[in-house]
Each structure stands twice: as C-alpha cells, then as structure tokens.
mmCIF file of C-alpha atoms in Angstrom:
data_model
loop_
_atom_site.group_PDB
_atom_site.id
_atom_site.type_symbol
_atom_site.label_atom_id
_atom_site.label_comp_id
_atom_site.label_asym_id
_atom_site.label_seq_id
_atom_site.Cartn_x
_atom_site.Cartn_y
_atom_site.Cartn_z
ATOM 1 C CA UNK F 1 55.208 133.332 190.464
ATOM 2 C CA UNK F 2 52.106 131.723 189.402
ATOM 3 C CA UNK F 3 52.860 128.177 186.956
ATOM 4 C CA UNK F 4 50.028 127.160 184.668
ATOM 5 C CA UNK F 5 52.880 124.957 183.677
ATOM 6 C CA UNK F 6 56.228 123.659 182.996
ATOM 7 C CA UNK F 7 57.121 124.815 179.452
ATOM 8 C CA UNK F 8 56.529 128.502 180.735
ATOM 9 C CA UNK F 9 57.959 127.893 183.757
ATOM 10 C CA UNK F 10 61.215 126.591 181.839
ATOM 11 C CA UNK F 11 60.941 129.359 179.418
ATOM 12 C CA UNK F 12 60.520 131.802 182.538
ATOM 13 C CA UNK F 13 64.050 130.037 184.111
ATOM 14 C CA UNK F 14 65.981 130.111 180.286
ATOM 15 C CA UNK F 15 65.051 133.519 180.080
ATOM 16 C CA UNK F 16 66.287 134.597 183.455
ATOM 17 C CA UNK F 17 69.402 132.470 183.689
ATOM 18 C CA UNK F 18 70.633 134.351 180.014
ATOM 19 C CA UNK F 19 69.478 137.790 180.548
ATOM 20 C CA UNK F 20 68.868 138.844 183.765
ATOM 21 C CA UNK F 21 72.081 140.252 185.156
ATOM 22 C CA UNK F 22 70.308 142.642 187.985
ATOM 23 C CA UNK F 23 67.992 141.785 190.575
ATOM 24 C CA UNK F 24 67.038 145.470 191.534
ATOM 25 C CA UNK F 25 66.489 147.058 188.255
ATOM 26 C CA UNK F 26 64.692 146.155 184.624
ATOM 27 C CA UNK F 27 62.587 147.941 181.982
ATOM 28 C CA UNK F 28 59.202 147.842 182.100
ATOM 29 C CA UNK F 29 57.390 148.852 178.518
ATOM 30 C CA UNK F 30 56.567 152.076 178.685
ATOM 31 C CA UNK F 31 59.269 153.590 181.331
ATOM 32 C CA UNK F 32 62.804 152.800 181.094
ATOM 33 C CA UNK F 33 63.814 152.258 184.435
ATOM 34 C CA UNK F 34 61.847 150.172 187.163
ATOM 35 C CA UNK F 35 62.655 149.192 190.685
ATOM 36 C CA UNK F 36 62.262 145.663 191.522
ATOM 37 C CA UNK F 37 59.684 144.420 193.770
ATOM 38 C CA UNK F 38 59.200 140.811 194.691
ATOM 39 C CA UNK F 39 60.903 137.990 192.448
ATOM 40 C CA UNK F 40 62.098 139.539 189.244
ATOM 41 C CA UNK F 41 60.764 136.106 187.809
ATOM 42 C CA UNK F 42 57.856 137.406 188.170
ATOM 43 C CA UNK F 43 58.259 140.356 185.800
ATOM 44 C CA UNK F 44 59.158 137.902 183.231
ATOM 45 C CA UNK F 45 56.276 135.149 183.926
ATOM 46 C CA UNK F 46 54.011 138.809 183.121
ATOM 47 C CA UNK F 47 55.888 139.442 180.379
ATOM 48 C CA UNK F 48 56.037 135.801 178.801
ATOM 49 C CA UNK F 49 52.279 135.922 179.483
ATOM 50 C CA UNK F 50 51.825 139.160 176.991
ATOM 51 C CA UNK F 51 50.616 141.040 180.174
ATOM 52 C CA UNK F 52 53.239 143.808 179.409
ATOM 53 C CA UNK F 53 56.882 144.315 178.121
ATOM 54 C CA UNK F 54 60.059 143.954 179.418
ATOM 55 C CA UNK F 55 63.360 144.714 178.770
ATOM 56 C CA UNK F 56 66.371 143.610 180.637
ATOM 57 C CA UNK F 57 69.722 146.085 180.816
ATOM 58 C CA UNK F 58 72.947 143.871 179.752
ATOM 59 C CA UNK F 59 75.268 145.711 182.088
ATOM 60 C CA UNK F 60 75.996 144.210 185.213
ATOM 61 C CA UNK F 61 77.436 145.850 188.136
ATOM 62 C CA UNK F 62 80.788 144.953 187.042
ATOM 63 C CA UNK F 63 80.202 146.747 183.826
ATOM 64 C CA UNK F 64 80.608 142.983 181.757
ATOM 65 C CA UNK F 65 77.426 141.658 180.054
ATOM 66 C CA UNK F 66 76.161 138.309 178.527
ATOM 67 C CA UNK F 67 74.508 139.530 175.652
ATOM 68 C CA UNK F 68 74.727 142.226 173.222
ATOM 69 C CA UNK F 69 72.368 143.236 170.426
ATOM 70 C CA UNK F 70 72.413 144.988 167.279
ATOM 71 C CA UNK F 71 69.284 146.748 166.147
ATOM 72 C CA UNK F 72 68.592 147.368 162.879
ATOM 73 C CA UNK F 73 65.433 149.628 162.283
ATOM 74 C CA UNK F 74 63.993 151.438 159.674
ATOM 75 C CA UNK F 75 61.528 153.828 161.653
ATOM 76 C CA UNK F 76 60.681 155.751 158.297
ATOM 77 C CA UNK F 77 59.797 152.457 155.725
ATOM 78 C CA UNK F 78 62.008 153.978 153.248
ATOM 79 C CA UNK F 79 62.089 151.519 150.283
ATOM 80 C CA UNK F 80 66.002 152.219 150.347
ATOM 81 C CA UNK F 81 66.734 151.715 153.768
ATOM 82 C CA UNK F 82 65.029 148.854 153.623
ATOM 83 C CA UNK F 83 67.096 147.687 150.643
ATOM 84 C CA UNK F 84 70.222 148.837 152.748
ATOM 85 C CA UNK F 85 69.290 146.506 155.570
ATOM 86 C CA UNK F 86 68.869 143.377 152.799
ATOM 87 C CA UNK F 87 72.563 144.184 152.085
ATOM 88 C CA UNK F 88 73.664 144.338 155.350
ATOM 89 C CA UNK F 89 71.931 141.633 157.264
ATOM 90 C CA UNK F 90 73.082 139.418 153.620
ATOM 91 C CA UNK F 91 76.890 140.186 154.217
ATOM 92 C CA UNK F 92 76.476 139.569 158.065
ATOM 93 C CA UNK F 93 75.291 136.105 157.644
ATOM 94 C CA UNK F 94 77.762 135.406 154.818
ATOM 95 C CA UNK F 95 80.912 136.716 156.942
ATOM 96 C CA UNK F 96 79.724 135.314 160.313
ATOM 97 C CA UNK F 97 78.944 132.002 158.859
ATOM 98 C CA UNK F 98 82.358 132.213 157.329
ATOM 99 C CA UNK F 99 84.701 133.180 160.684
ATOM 100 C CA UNK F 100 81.943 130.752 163.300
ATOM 101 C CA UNK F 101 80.410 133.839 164.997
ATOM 102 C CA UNK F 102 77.243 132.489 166.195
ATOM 103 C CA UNK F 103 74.524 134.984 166.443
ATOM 104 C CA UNK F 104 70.330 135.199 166.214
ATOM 105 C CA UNK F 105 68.956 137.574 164.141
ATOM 106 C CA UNK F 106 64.954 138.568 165.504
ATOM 107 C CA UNK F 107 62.532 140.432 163.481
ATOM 108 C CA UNK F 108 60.924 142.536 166.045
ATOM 109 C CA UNK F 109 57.182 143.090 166.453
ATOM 110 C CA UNK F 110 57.638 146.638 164.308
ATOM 111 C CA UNK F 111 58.979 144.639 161.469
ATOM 112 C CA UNK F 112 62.739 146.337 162.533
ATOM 113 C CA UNK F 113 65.990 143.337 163.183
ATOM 114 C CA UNK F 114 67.852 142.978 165.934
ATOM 115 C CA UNK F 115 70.689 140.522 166.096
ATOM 116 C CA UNK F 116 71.512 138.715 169.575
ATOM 117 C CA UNK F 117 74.639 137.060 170.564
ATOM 118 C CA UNK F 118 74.804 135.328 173.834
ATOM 119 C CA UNK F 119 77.748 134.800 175.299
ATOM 120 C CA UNK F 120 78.853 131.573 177.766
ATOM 121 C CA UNK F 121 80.549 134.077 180.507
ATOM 122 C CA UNK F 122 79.997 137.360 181.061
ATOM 123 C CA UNK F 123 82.642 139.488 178.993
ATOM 124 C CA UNK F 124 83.602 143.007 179.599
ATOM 125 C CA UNK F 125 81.052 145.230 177.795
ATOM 126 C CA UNK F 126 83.813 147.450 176.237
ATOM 127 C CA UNK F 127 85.448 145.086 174.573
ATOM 128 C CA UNK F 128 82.131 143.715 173.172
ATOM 129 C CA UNK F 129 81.334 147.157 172.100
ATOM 130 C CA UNK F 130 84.487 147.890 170.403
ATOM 131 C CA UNK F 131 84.532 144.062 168.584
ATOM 132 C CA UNK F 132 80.895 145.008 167.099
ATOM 133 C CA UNK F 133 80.963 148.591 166.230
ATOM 134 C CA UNK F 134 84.279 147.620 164.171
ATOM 135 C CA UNK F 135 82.608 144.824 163.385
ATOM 136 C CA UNK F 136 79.588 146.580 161.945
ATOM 137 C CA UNK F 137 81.767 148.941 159.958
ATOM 138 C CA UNK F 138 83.660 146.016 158.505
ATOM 139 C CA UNK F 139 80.016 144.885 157.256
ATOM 140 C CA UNK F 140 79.139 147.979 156.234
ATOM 141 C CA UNK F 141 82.244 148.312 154.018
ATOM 142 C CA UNK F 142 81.927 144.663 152.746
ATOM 143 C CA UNK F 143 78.214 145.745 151.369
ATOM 144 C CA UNK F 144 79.134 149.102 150.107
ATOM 145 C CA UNK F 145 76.751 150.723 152.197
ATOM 146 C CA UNK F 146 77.231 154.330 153.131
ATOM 147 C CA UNK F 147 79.510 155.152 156.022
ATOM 148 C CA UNK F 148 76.536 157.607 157.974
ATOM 149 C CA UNK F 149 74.193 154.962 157.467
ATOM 150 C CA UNK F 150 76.611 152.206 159.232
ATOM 151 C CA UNK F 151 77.158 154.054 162.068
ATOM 152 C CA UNK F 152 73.165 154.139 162.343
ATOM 153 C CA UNK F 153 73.276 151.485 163.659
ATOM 154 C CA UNK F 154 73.517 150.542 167.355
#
C-alpha cells in the first residue's frame, strides 16, 4: 500500500478493522463481486483515494456480521417519498435516542440515507436482520407511514 501519510493510513486501518470481514472477496464499483488480489488494504487506500468504489459484504464466513445498514432511497425524487423519509428518519432518531440504540445515519452521494450501526462483536446476521426489519416496521407504524412503503426499505 502506498502512504502519502498517516491520517489516511489510519483511516485505511479504521476502515478495515470495522468492515472488512473477508480477505478473498469485496465489491468493486461497477461489478458486485471481485476476487482479491494482493492486500485488500490496498483496495481501500484506492478507494479512500477516490480512485474507484468499494463496497465491503457484512457476512462473514460464519454467517455473523459487524455492521448492518439501512438504506433509505428515493430513486424517483417524488416530493412524497421524500416527505415519507422526513417522517421516518424523524421517528428513528426520536425512538433510538429514547431506548440508547446508537446508530449513524449517511446521506449518500445520490442524496439517498443509509443508516449504519456498528457493532463491538460480530453478531449473528439473522438475528440482526430480524431486530431491524421489526424494527423498521415498528418505525414505520410510529410515523403512520404506509405498510408497502416500510417494507421498501432494506
């Protein structure tokens, strides 16, 4: 990997030690699947750089993962999807803020959300699938939003 210096190299190490959970595969922007070759540090230090995109898959071998996402996107610009998202994203601060859930919420380069939540240990992914899409729904009914739209989301 080449340095041009420590902050990226730190931000290269962060980044691996919370995402990377293969060595042999990861995304690369525009195919979904890509074969490591060499030090998968390296694919990030290119990607930190802006010299293409990455994208990191959350399931370990083991089928547990130490992150999950939500994403939140509103492909079309409709004025009232966009207004559904408001509502959403509003009640999801409000009720995670009230129970402790700690979570990041991202706007995304397309203007779209996508809310992270890192975890200290990798957990089993399907109980962190079944605690969010309940969760979701639970946020979903809290902001009166449409049950078809709610499950929209991922």
């Amino acid at each position: 990997m080449k340095v041009e210096d420590n902050k990226t190299t730190v931000i290269v190490d962060k980044l691996y030690d919370y995402f990377a959970t293969r060595e042999d595969k990861i995304a690369v922007y525009p195919n979904y699947t890509t074969d490591v070759s060499g030090d998968i540090k390296d694919y990030i230090y290119n990607h930190v750089k802006g010299e293409f995109r990455i994208g990191f898959y959350n399931l370990d071998k083991d089928s547990n993962v130490k992150w999950a996402v939500i994403d939140i996107d509103n492909h079309s610009n409709d004025e009232v999807v966009s207004s559904r998202i408001e509502q959403f994203l509003e009640v999801f601060r409000n009720t995670s803020l009230s129970i402790g859930l700690p979570y990041q919420i991202e706007i995304s380069k397309s203007g779209d959300y996508h809310i992270w939540f890192i975890f200290d240990e990798p957990i089993s992914a399907k109980e962190v699938r079944a605690f969010l899409t309940s969760y979701v729904d639970i946020i979903g009914n809290k902001a009166e939003l449409p049950h078809e739209w709610v499950k929209g989301i991922e």
